[in-house]
Structure formats: structure tokens, C-alpha cells
PDB file of C-alpha atoms in Angstrom:
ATOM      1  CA  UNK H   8     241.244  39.149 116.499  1.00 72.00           C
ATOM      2  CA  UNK H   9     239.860  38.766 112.930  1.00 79.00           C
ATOM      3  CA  UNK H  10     239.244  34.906 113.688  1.00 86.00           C
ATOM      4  CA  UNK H  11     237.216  35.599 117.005  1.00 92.00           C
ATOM      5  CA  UNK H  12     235.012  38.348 115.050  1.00 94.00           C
ATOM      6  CA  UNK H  13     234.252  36.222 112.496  1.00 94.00           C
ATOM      7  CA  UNK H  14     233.032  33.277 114.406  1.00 95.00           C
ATOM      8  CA  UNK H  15     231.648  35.477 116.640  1.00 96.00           C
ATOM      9  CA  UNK H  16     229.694  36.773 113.155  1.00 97.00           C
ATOM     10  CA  UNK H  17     228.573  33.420 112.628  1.00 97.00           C
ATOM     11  CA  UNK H  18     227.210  32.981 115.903  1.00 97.00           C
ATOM     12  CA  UNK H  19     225.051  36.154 116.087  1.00 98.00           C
ATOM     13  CA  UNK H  20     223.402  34.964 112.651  1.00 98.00           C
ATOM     14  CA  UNK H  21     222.931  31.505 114.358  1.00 98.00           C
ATOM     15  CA  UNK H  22     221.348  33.176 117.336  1.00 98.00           C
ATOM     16  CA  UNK H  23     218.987  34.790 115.358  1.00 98.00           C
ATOM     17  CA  UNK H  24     217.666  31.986 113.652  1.00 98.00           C
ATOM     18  CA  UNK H  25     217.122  30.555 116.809  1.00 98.00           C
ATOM     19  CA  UNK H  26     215.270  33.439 118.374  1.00 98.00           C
ATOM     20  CA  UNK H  27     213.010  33.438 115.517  1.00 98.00           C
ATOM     21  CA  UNK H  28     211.717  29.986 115.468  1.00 98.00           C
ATOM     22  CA  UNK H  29     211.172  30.466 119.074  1.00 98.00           C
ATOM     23  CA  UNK H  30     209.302  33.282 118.864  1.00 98.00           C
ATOM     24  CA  UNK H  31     207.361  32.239 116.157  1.00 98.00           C
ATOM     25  CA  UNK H  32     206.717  28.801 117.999  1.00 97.00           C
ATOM     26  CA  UNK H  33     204.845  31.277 120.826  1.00 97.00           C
ATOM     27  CA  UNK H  34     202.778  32.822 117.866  1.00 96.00           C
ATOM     28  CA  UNK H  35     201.191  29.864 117.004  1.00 95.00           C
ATOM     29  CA  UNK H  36     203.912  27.588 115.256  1.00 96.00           C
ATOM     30  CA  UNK H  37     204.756  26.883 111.804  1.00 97.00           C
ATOM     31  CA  UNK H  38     202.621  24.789 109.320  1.00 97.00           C
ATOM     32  CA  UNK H  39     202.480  24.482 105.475  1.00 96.00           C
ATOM     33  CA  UNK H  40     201.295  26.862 103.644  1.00 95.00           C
ATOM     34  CA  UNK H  41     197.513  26.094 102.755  1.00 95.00           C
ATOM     35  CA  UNK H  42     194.600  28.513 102.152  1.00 95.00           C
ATOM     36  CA  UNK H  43     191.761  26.015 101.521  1.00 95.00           C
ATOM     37  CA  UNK H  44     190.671  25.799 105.117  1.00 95.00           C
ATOM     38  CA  UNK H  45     190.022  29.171 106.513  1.00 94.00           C
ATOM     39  CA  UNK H  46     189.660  27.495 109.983  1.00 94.00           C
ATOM     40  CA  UNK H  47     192.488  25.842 109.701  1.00 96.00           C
ATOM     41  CA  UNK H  48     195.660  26.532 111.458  1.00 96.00           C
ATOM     42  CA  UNK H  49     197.479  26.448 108.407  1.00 96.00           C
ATOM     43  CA  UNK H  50     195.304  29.434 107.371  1.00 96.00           C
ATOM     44  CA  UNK H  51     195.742  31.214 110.568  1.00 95.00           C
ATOM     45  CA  UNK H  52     199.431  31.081 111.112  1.00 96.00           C
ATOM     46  CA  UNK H  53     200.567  31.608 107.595  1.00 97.00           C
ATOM     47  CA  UNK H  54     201.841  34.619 108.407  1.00 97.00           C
ATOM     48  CA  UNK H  55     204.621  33.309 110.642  1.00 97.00           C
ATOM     49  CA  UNK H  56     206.371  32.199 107.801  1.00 98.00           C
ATOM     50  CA  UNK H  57     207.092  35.498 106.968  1.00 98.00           C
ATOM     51  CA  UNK H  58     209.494  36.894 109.490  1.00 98.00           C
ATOM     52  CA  UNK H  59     210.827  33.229 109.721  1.00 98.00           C
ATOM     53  CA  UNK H  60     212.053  33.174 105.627  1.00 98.00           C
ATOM     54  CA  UNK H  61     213.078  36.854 106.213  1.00 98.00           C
ATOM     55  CA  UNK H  62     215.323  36.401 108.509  1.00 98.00           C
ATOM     56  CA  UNK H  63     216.918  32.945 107.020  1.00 98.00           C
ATOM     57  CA  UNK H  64     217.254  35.352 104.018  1.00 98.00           C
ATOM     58  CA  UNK H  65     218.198  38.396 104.628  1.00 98.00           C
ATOM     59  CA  UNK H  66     219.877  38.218 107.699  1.00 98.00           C
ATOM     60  CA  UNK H  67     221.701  33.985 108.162  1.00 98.00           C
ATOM     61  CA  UNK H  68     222.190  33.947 104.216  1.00 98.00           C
ATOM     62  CA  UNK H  69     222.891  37.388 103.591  1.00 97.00           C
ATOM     63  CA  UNK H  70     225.694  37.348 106.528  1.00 97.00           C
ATOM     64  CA  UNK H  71     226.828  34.312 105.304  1.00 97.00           C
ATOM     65  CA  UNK H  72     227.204  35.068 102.050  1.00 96.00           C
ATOM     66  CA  UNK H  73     228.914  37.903 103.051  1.00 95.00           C
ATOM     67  CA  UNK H  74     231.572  36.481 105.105  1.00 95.00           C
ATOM     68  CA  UNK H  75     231.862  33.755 102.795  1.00 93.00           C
ATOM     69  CA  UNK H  76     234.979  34.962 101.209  1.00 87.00           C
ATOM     70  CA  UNK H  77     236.827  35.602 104.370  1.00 87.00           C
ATOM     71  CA  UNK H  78     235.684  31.886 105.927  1.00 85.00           C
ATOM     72  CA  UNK H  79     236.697  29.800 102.563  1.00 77.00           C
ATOM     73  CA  UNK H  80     239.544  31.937 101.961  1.00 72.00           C
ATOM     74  CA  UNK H  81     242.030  28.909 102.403  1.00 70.00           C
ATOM     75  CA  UNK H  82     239.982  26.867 100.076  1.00 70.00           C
ATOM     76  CA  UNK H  83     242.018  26.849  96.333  1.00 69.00           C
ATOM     77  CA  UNK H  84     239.032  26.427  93.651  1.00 67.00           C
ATOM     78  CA  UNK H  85     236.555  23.880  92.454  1.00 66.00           C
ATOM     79  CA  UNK H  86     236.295  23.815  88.679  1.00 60.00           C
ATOM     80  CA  UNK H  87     238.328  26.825  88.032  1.00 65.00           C
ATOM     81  CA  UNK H  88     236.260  28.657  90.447  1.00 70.00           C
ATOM     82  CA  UNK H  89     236.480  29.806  93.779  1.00 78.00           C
ATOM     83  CA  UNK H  90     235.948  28.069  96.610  1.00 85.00           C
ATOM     84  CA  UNK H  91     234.305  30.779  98.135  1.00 87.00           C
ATOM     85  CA  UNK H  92     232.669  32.563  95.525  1.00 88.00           C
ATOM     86  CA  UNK H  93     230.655  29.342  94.588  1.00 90.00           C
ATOM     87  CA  UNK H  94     229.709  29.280  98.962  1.00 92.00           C
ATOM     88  CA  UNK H  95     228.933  33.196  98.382  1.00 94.00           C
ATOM     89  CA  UNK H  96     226.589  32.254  95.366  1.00 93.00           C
ATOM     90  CA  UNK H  97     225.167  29.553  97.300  1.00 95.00           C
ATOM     91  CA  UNK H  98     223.697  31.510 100.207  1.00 97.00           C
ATOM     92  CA  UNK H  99     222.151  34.252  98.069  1.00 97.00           C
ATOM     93  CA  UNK H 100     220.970  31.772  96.307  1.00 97.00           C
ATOM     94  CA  UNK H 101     219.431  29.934  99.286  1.00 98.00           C
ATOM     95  CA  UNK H 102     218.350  33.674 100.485  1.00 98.00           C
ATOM     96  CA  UNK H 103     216.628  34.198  97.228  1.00 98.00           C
ATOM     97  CA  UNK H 104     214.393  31.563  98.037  1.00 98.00           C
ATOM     98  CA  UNK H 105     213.906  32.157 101.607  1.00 98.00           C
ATOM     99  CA  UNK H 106     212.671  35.830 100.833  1.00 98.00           C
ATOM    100  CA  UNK H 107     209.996  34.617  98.010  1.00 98.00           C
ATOM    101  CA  UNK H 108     208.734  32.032  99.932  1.00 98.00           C
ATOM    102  CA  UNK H 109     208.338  34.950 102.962  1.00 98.00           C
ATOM    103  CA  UNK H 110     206.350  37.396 100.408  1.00 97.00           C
ATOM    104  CA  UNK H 111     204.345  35.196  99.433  1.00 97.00           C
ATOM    105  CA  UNK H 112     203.382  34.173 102.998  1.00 97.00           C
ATOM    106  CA  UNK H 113     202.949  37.983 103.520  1.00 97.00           C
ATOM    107  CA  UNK H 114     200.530  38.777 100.717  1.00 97.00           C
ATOM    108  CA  UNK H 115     198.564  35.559 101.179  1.00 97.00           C
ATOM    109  CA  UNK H 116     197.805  36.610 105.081  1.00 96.00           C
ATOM    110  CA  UNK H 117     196.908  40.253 103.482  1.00 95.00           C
ATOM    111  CA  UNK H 118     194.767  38.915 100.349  1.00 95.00           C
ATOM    112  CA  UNK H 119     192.520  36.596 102.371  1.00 95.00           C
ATOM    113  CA  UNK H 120     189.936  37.056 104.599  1.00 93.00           C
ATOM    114  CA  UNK H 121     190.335  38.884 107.136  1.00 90.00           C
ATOM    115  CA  UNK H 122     192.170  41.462 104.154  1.00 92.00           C
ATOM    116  CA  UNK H 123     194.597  43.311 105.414  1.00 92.00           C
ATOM    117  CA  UNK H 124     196.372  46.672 103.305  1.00 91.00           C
ATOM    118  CA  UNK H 125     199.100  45.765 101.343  1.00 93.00           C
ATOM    119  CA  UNK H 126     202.552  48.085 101.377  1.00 93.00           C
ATOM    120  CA  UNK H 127     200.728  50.778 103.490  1.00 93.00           C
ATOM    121  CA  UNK H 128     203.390  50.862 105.942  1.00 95.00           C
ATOM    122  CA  UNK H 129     207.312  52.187 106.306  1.00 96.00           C
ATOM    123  CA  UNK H 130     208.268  49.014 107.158  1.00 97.00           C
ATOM    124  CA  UNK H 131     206.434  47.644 103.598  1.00 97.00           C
ATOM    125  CA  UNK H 132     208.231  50.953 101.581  1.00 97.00           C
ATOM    126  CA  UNK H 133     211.650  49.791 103.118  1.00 98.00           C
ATOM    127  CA  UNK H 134     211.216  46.058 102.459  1.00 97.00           C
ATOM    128  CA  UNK H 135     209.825  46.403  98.678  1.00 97.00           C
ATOM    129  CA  UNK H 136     213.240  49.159  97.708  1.00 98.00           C
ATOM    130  CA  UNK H 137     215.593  46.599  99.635  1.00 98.00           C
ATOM    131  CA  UNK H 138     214.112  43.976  97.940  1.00 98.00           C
ATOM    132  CA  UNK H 139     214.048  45.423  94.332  1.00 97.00           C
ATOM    133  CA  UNK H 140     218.110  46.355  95.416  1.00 98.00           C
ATOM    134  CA  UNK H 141     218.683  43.054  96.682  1.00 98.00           C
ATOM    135  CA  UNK H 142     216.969  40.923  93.433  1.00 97.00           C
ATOM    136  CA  UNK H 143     219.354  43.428  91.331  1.00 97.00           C
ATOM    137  CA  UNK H 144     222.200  42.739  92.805  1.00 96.00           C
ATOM    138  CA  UNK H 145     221.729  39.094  92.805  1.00 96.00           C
ATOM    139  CA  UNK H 146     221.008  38.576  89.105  1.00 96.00           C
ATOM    140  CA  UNK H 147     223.474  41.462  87.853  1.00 94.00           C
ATOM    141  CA  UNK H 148     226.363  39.652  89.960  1.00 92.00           C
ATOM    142  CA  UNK H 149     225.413  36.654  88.543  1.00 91.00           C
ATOM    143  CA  UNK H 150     225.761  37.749  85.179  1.00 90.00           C
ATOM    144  CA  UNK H 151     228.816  39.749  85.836  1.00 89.00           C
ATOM    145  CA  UNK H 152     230.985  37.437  87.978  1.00 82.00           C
ATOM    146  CA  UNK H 153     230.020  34.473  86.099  1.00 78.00           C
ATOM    147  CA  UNK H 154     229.748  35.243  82.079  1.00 79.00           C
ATOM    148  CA  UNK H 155     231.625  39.266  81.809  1.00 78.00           C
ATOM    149  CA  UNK H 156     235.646  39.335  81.178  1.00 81.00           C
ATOM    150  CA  UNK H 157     237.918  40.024  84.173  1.00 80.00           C
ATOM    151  CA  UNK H 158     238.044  43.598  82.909  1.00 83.00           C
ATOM    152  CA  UNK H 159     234.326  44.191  83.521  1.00 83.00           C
ATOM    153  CA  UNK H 160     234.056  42.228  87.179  1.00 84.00           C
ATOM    154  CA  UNK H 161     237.039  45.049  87.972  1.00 87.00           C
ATOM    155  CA  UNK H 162     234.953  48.021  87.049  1.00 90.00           C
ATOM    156  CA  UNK H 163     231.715  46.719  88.542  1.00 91.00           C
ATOM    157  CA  UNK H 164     233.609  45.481  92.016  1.00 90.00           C
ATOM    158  CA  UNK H 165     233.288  48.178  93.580  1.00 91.00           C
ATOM    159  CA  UNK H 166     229.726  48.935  92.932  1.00 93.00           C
ATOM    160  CA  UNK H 167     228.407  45.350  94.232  1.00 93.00           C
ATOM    161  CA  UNK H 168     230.700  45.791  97.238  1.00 92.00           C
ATOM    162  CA  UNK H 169     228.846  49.218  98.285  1.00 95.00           C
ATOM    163  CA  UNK H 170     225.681  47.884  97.134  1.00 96.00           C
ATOM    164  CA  UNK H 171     226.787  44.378  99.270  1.00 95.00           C
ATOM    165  CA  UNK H 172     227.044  46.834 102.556  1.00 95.00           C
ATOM    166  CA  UNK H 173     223.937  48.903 101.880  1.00 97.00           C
ATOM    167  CA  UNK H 174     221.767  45.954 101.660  1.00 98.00           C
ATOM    168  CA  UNK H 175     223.035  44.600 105.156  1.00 97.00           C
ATOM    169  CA  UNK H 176     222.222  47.524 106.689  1.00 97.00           C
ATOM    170  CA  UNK H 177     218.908  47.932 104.643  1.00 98.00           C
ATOM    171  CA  UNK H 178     218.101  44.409 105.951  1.00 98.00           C
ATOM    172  CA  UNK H 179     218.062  45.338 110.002  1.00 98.00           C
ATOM    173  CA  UNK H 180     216.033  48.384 108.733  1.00 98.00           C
ATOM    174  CA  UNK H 181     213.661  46.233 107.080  1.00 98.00           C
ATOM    175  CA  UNK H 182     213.386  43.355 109.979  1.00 98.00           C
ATOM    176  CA  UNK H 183     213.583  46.018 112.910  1.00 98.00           C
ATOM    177  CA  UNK H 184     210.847  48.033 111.833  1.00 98.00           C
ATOM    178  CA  UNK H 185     208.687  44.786 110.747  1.00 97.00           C
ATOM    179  CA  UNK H 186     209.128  43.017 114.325  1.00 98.00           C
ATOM    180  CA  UNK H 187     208.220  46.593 115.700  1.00 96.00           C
ATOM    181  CA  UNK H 188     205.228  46.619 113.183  1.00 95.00           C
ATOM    182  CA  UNK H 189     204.471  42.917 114.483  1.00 95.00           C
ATOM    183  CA  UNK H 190     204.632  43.973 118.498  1.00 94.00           C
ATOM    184  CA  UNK H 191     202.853  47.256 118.541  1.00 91.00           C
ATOM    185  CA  UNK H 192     200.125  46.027 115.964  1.00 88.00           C
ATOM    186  CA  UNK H 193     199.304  42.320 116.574  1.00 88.00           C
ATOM    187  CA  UNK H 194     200.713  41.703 119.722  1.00 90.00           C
ATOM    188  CA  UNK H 195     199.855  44.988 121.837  1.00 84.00           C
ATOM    189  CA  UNK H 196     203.230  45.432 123.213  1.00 88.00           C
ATOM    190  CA  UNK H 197     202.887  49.242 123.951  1.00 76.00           C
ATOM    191  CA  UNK H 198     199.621  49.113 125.853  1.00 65.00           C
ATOM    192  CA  UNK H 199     198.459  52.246 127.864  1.00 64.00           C
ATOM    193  CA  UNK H 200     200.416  52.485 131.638  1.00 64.00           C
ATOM    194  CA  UNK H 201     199.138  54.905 134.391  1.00 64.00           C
ATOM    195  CA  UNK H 202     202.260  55.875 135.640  1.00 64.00           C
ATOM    196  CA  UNK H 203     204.825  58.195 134.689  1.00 63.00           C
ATOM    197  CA  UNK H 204     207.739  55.406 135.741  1.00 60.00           C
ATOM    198  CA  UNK H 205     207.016  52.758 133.304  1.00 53.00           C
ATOM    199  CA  UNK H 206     210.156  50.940 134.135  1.00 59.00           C
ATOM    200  CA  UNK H 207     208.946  48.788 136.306  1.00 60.00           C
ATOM    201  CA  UNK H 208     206.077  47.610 133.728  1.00 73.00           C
ATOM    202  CA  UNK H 209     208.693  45.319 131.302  1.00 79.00           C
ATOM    203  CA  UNK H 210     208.526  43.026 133.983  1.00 80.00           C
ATOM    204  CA  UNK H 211     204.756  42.586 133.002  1.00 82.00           C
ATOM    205  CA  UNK H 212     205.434  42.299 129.477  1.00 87.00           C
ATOM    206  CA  UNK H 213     203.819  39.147 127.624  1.00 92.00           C
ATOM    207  CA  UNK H 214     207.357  36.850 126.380  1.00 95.00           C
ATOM    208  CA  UNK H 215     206.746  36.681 122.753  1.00 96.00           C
ATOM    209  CA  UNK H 216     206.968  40.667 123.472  1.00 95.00           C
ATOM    210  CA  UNK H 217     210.071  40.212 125.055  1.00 95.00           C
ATOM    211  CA  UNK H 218     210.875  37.500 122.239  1.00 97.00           C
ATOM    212  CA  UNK H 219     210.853  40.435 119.532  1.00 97.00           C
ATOM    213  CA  UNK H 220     213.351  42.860 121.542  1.00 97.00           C
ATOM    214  CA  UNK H 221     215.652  40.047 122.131  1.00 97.00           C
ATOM    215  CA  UNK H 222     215.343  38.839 118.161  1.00 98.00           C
ATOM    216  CA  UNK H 223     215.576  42.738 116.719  1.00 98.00           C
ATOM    217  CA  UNK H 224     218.294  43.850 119.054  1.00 98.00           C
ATOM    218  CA  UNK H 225     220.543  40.391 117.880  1.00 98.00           C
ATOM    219  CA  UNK H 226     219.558  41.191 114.491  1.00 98.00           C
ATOM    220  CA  UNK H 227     221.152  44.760 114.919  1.00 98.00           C
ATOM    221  CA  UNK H 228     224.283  43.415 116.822  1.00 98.00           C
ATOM    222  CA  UNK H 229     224.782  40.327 113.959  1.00 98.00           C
ATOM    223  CA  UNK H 230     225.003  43.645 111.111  1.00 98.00           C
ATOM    224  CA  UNK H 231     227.351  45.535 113.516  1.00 98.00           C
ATOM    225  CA  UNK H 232     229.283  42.467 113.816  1.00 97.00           C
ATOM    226  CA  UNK H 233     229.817  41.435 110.621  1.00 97.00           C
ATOM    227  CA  UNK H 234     230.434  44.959 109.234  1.00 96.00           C
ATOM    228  CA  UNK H 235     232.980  45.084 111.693  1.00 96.00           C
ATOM    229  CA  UNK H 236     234.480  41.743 110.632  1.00 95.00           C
ATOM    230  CA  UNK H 237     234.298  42.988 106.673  1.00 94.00           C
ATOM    231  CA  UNK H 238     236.198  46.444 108.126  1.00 93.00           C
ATOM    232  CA  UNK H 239     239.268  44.826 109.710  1.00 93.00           C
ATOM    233  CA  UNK H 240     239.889  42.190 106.963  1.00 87.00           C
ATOM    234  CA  UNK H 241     239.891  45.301 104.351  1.00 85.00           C
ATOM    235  CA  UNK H 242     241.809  47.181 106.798  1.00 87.00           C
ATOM    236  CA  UNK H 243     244.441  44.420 107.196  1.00 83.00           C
ATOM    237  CA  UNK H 244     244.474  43.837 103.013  1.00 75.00           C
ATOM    238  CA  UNK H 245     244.977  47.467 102.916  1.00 69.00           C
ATOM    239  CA  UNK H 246     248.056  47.604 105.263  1.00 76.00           C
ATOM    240  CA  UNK H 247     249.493  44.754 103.777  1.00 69.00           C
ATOM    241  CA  UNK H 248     249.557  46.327 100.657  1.00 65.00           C
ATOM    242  CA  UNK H 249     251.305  49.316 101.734  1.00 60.00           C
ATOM    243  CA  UNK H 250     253.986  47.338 103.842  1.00 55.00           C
ATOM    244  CA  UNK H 251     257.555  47.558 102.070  1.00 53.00           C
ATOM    245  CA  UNK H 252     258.341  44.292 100.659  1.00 46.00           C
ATOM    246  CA  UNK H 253     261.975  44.343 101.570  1.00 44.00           C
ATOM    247  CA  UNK H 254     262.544  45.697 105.328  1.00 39.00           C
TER     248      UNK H 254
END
């Protein structure tokens, strides 16, 4: 069962890569990042970068990263290091970048004409304190894992662990309530209807509308699969430990 929810883990995260860049491609595409043109359509898309290199970085790597011990466990060690502690440093690393390259698309859309407020918004306040978490726990572990004895990793285990989970949930906070900002906002998802029944009306609904449910709901099921995963490999460790050795 473990097996199936962890590939199962890594297809969710997969998916929503894929629902991104599709949605984005019905926004108005993806092009370098270039503020010297205002009529350009580098100018007028750079935005889209933004919930593009979020979710590369703080849902694909940070899922990956995750699971990264449980899908390299069989792997020994590569210069007297784990196998899957170097693939665990790797895709925070990679999500590191992905998330700087995605503020800086944000703040360049809000800092040039048309200006825009900056951090004005819940989903801004949630982004900025998962962020400041999220750069913390990447450098401390870093430092930790990588230069402190074996005594200190022990002690500070448990802390990165918690702060591990509370950052993937944090994360489908952060991108939910963005992609809701994004839809009600920009894209006028929750127009006026004149009926009481509005059931009928999603029908009507524009697809890069439709696009954003699809892409926030994955994002929600990828975090409730992978927690799951992380739950019955600790559960499993944890019985293992208490079975007798000599039955």
C-alpha cells in the first residue's frame, strides 16, 4: 500500500505541474522576463511566471523533497552521504530557486506601470510568513545536517520534521488562496448571476476559470497525499520498532 501512495504522491505533484503550464498557456503564455518594452508581451505576461515558479517550488520540489527519503531509501550513500538526503537537498535547493525567481516576477508586475499594492492581501501575509519559515528551514538544515555533530542533528530532528509538515500545508494555503486571488480578481470568475440556482451557471464558466479549480483542488489532494504517504511510513517504522525481535 505504501508503494501505490507514494507513486501515487508523485503523480499528483506531476499533475500539477501540468495543470499549471496549461493554465498559464490560456493566460497569455510564458516569455522571459523583460521590462524594457512596456508593450511588449514580455511586459504583459510577466506575471505568469509567478504561480508557474510557485508551484515548481513549493508544491513539485517541496513534495519531492519530502518523499525523497522514502523513494531513495534503497540507495546506500554517495560520498559518505546519503543517497537520499543529497536528492532531499537537491529539490529544496531547486525550490529555492523556483520561489525567487516567482517573487521577483510578482513584485516586477506590482512595481511597474500599471502599479499594483504590494502584500495588501491574505494571500500576500500567508506567502511572505511561509516564505520567511521556508528560507529558515532551508539554510538552518543546511547548516545543521551538513556541518553540526550527530548529537545536534538528533535534538534539532524533530523540529525540522514539524516545521517540514507545517510548510506543506502552509504551501496549499499559500497557492489556494493566490489562484482564488487570481480568479476572482483578474479573471472575473464570480461574476453577478440572477438566479438563486447558480448550479447550472459552471457550465458557462470561461476554462482558464475552470483551469484554476482543477489546479487548486490537485494542489490540495497532492498535500493530502503525500502527508498520508509520510503517516504510514512513520506508522510502519513505529510498529516495527515495537515488534518483539524473537517471536
Amino acid at each position: 500500500m505504501t508503494d501505490y501512495l507514494l507513486y501515487l504522491s508523485h503523480i499528483s505533484a506531476i499533475i500539477s505541474v501540468i495543470l499549471v503550464f496549461s493554465w498559464i498557456n490560456n493566460l497569455g503564455g510564458l516569455y522571459s522576463i523583460d521590462m524594457s518594452n512596456q508593450d511588449s508581451d514580455n511586459y504583459k505576461n510577466v506575471f505568469n511566471w509567478h504561480p508557474v515558479m510557485m508551484i515548481l517550488g513549493m508544491n513539485f520540489c517541496l513534495i519531492e523533497a519530502i518523499l525523497s527519503y522514502h523513494s531513495f531509501d534503497n540507495i546506500s550513500t554517495f560520498y559518505n552521504i546519503r543517497v537520499s538526503k543529497l536528492f532531499h537537498i537537491l529539490w529544496q535547493t531547486l525550490g529555492v530557486g523556483f520561489v525567487i525567481v516567482g517573487l521577483i516576477a510578482v513584485f516586477y508586475s506590482h512595481n511597474y506601470p500599471p502599479y499594483k499594492q504590494n502584500l495588501h492581501s491574505l494571500h500576500s501575509w500567508i506567502g511572505i510568513f511561509l516564505l520567511s519559515i521556508y528560507f529558515f528551514q532551508y539554510l538552518s538544515g543546511l547548516y545543521v545536517f551538513l556541518k553540526s555533530p550527530t548529537s545536534s542533528r538528533r535534538k534539532t530532528l524533530p523540529y525540522h520534521i514539524y516545521l517540514g509538515s507545517f510548510i506543506l500545508f502552509t504551501s496549499a494555503m499559500a497557492i489556494t488562496t493566490g489562484i482564488q486571488e487570481k480568479s476572482s480578481l483578474a479573471l472575473n470568475c464570480s461574476s453577478p448571476i440572477d438566479e438563486i440556482d447558480s448550479t447550472g451557471s459552471y457550465s458557462d464558466l470561461p476554462l482558464v476559470c475552470k483551469q484554476a479549480n482543477w489546479l487548486g483542488m490537485n494542489v490540495i489532494f497532492s498535500v493530502f497525499l503525500s502527508s498520508l504517504t509520510l503517516t504510514v511510513y512513520s506508522l510502519q517504522k513505529h510498529n516495527s520498532l515495537l515488534t518483539p525481535l524473537n517471536v
